[in-house]
Amino acid sequence: MIDVMGVTKLPRKTHRGLCKVGCIGSWHPARVGWSVPRAGQKGYFHRTEVNKKVYRIADGCKKGDGSFEHKNATTEFDLTEKSITPMGGFPHYGTVLQDFLMIKGCCVGTKKRVVTLRKTLLAQTSRTALEEIKLKFIDTSSKFGHGRFQTADEKSKFMGVMKKSITQAAAAGAK
């Protein structure tokens, strides 16, 4: 409980324990406010988030026969054939080859941590929960720095012939 930001250990003489919040609110309103720090599980296994909006469930690049097909970031409005992995890969993760789930907002924990999902227990009735999602565009520009290009082809068309591509072609020709 002391981990909660803004809460300090109470003095030694306190009666019912000293690792708690001294006052959890006024008499009225007669309920505990959402901003009052309370005891809870902050550990590895019980970081719970509710009502995550699922934007897309899609197949990975890697097919059953071992080949790769980079077409899983194409939408109805953006017909560019590109992979969900941004240019240069996701920071601290790399390339997405398996099936993936795209959600709204963030996901707690480190990049490669296993996340358990389950279906909601309550029937969703709010307008935001029931609206149908149509993704128009998925940004696949580099997440390192200021990414400008969505695909490697787009970058090569804009940059033109570069020294790196000439040396790679010469090395491939030498083999």
Coordinates of C-alpha atoms in Angstrom, one line a residue:
M1 CA 0.0 0.0 0.0
I2 CA 2.9 2.3 0.6
D3 CA 3.8 2.0 -3.1
V4 CA 0.8 4.0 -4.0
M5 CA 2.0 7.4 -5.1
G6 CA 1.4 10.2 -2.6
V7 CA 0.9 7.9 0.4
T8 CA 3.5 7.9 3.3
K9 CA 3.9 5.6 6.2
L10 CA 1.9 6.7 9.2
P11 CA 3.7 7.5 12.6
R12 CA 4.6 4.6 14.9
K13 CA 1.9 5.5 17.5
T14 CA -1.1 4.9 15.1
H15 CA -3.7 2.4 16.4
R16 CA -4.8 0.2 13.6
G17 CA -1.7 -0.2 11.5
L18 CA 0.7 2.3 10.0
C19 CA 1.0 1.2 6.3
K20 CA -2.4 2.6 5.3
V21 CA -4.1 5.7 4.2
G22 CA -5.0 7.8 7.3
C23 CA -8.2 9.3 6.0
I24 CA -10.2 7.9 3.0
G25 CA -12.5 10.9 2.6
S26 CA -15.1 13.2 4.2
W27 CA -18.3 12.1 5.9
H28 CA -20.3 13.4 3.0
P29 CA -20.4 12.4 0.2
A30 CA -20.8 9.1 2.0
R31 CA -18.7 7.0 -0.3
V32 CA -15.1 6.6 -1.1
G33 CA -14.0 8.6 -4.1
W34 CA -12.2 7.1 -7.1
S35 CA -9.1 9.1 -6.5
V36 CA -8.5 7.8 -2.9
P37 CA -5.6 5.3 -2.8
R38 CA -6.9 1.9 -1.7
A39 CA -5.2 -1.5 -1.1
G40 CA -5.1 -3.6 -4.2
Q41 CA -3.0 -6.2 -6.1
K42 CA -0.2 -4.5 -7.9
G43 CA 1.7 -7.7 -8.7
Y44 CA 2.6 -9.6 -11.8
F45 CA -0.6 -11.6 -12.3
H46 CA -3.5 -9.4 -11.4
R47 CA -3.3 -6.2 -13.4
T48 CA -6.8 -6.1 -14.7
E49 CA -8.3 -3.8 -17.3
V50 CA -11.9 -3.9 -18.4
N51 CA -13.8 -3.1 -21.6
K52 CA -11.0 -3.0 -24.1
K53 CA -12.3 -2.2 -27.6
V54 CA -11.0 -4.8 -30.1
Y55 CA -10.2 -3.1 -33.4
R56 CA -9.0 -6.1 -35.4
I57 CA -8.2 -9.8 -35.1
A58 CA -6.0 -10.9 -38.0
D59 CA -3.8 -13.6 -39.3
G60 CA 0.0 -13.3 -39.1
C61 CA 2.4 -13.0 -42.0
K62 CA 3.7 -16.6 -41.6
K63 CA 1.5 -19.1 -43.4
G64 CA 1.1 -22.8 -42.6
D65 CA 3.6 -23.9 -45.3
G66 CA 6.4 -21.6 -43.9
S67 CA 6.0 -18.9 -46.5
F68 CA 5.5 -15.2 -45.7
E69 CA 2.7 -13.0 -47.0
H70 CA 2.8 -9.4 -46.0
K71 CA -0.8 -8.2 -46.5
N72 CA -2.3 -8.1 -43.0
A73 CA -2.4 -4.3 -42.6
T74 CA -4.5 -3.7 -45.7
T75 CA -7.9 -2.0 -45.1
E76 CA -11.0 -1.4 -47.2
F77 CA -9.9 2.2 -47.8
D78 CA -6.1 1.8 -47.9
L79 CA -5.3 -1.0 -50.4
T80 CA -1.6 -0.9 -50.0
E81 CA -0.2 -4.3 -49.5
K82 CA 1.9 -4.0 -46.2
S83 CA 2.6 -5.9 -43.1
I84 CA 1.3 -4.8 -39.6
T85 CA 4.9 -4.6 -38.5
P86 CA 6.1 -0.9 -38.8
M87 CA 9.3 -0.2 -40.7
G88 CA 12.2 -1.3 -38.6
G89 CA 10.0 -3.4 -36.3
F90 CA 8.2 -2.6 -33.1
P91 CA 10.6 -1.1 -30.5
H92 CA 11.8 -3.9 -28.0
Y93 CA 9.6 -6.5 -29.8
G94 CA 10.6 -6.9 -33.5
T95 CA 8.5 -8.4 -36.3
V96 CA 5.0 -9.7 -35.9
L97 CA 4.8 -13.0 -37.7
Q98 CA 1.9 -14.7 -35.7
D99 CA -1.8 -13.9 -35.5
F100 CA -2.4 -10.6 -33.7
L101 CA -5.1 -8.6 -31.9
M102 CA -5.4 -4.8 -32.3
I103 CA -7.0 -3.1 -29.3
K104 CA -7.7 0.5 -28.4
G105 CA -5.4 2.2 -26.0
C106 CA -2.5 0.5 -24.2
C107 CA -1.8 -2.9 -22.7
V108 CA 0.0 -3.2 -19.3
G109 CA 3.3 -4.9 -18.9
T110 CA 6.4 -5.3 -20.9
K111 CA 6.4 -5.9 -24.6
K112 CA 6.5 -9.7 -24.8
R113 CA 4.4 -10.5 -21.6
V114 CA 1.6 -13.0 -22.0
V115 CA -1.8 -11.3 -21.7
T116 CA -5.0 -13.2 -20.7
L117 CA -8.2 -12.1 -22.4
R118 CA -11.7 -13.2 -21.7
K119 CA -15.1 -12.3 -22.9
T120 CA -17.1 -9.7 -20.9
L121 CA -19.4 -11.0 -18.2
L122 CA -21.9 -8.2 -18.6
A123 CA -23.9 -7.4 -21.8
Q124 CA -22.4 -4.3 -23.4
T125 CA -25.1 -1.7 -23.9
S126 CA -23.2 1.6 -24.3
R127 CA -23.1 3.3 -27.7
T128 CA -19.3 3.2 -27.9
A129 CA -19.2 -0.5 -27.1
L130 CA -21.8 -1.4 -29.7
E131 CA -20.6 0.8 -32.6
E132 CA -19.0 -1.1 -35.5
I133 CA -15.4 -0.4 -36.2
K134 CA -14.2 0.2 -39.8
L135 CA -10.4 0.9 -39.8
K136 CA -9.5 3.3 -42.6
F137 CA -5.7 3.4 -42.2
I138 CA -3.1 1.5 -40.2
D139 CA 0.1 3.5 -39.6
T140 CA 3.2 1.4 -40.4
S141 CA 5.8 4.1 -40.4
S142 CA 8.9 3.7 -38.2
K143 CA 8.3 4.0 -34.5
F144 CA 12.0 5.0 -34.0
G145 CA 12.1 8.7 -34.5
H146 CA 10.0 10.6 -37.1
G147 CA 8.8 7.9 -39.5
R148 CA 7.8 9.2 -42.9
F149 CA 7.2 6.2 -45.1
Q150 CA 4.7 3.4 -44.8
T151 CA 6.5 0.8 -46.9
A152 CA 10.1 0.1 -48.0
D153 CA 9.0 0.5 -51.6
E154 CA 7.6 4.0 -50.9
K155 CA 10.9 4.9 -49.2
S156 CA 13.0 3.7 -52.1
K157 CA 10.8 5.6 -54.7
F158 CA 11.2 8.8 -52.7
M159 CA 14.9 8.5 -51.9
G160 CA 16.0 7.2 -55.3
V161 CA 19.2 5.1 -55.8
M162 CA 21.3 5.1 -52.7
K163 CA 24.9 4.0 -52.1
K164 CA 23.7 1.2 -49.8
S165 CA 21.6 -0.4 -52.6
I166 CA 24.5 -0.2 -55.1
T167 CA 26.9 -2.0 -52.7
Q168 CA 24.3 -4.6 -51.9
A169 CA 23.7 -5.3 -55.6
A170 CA 27.5 -5.5 -56.2
A171 CA 27.9 -7.9 -53.3
A172 CA 25.0 -10.1 -54.7
G173 CA 26.6 -10.0 -58.2
A174 CA 30.0 -11.1 -56.8
K175 CA 28.5 -14.2 -55.2

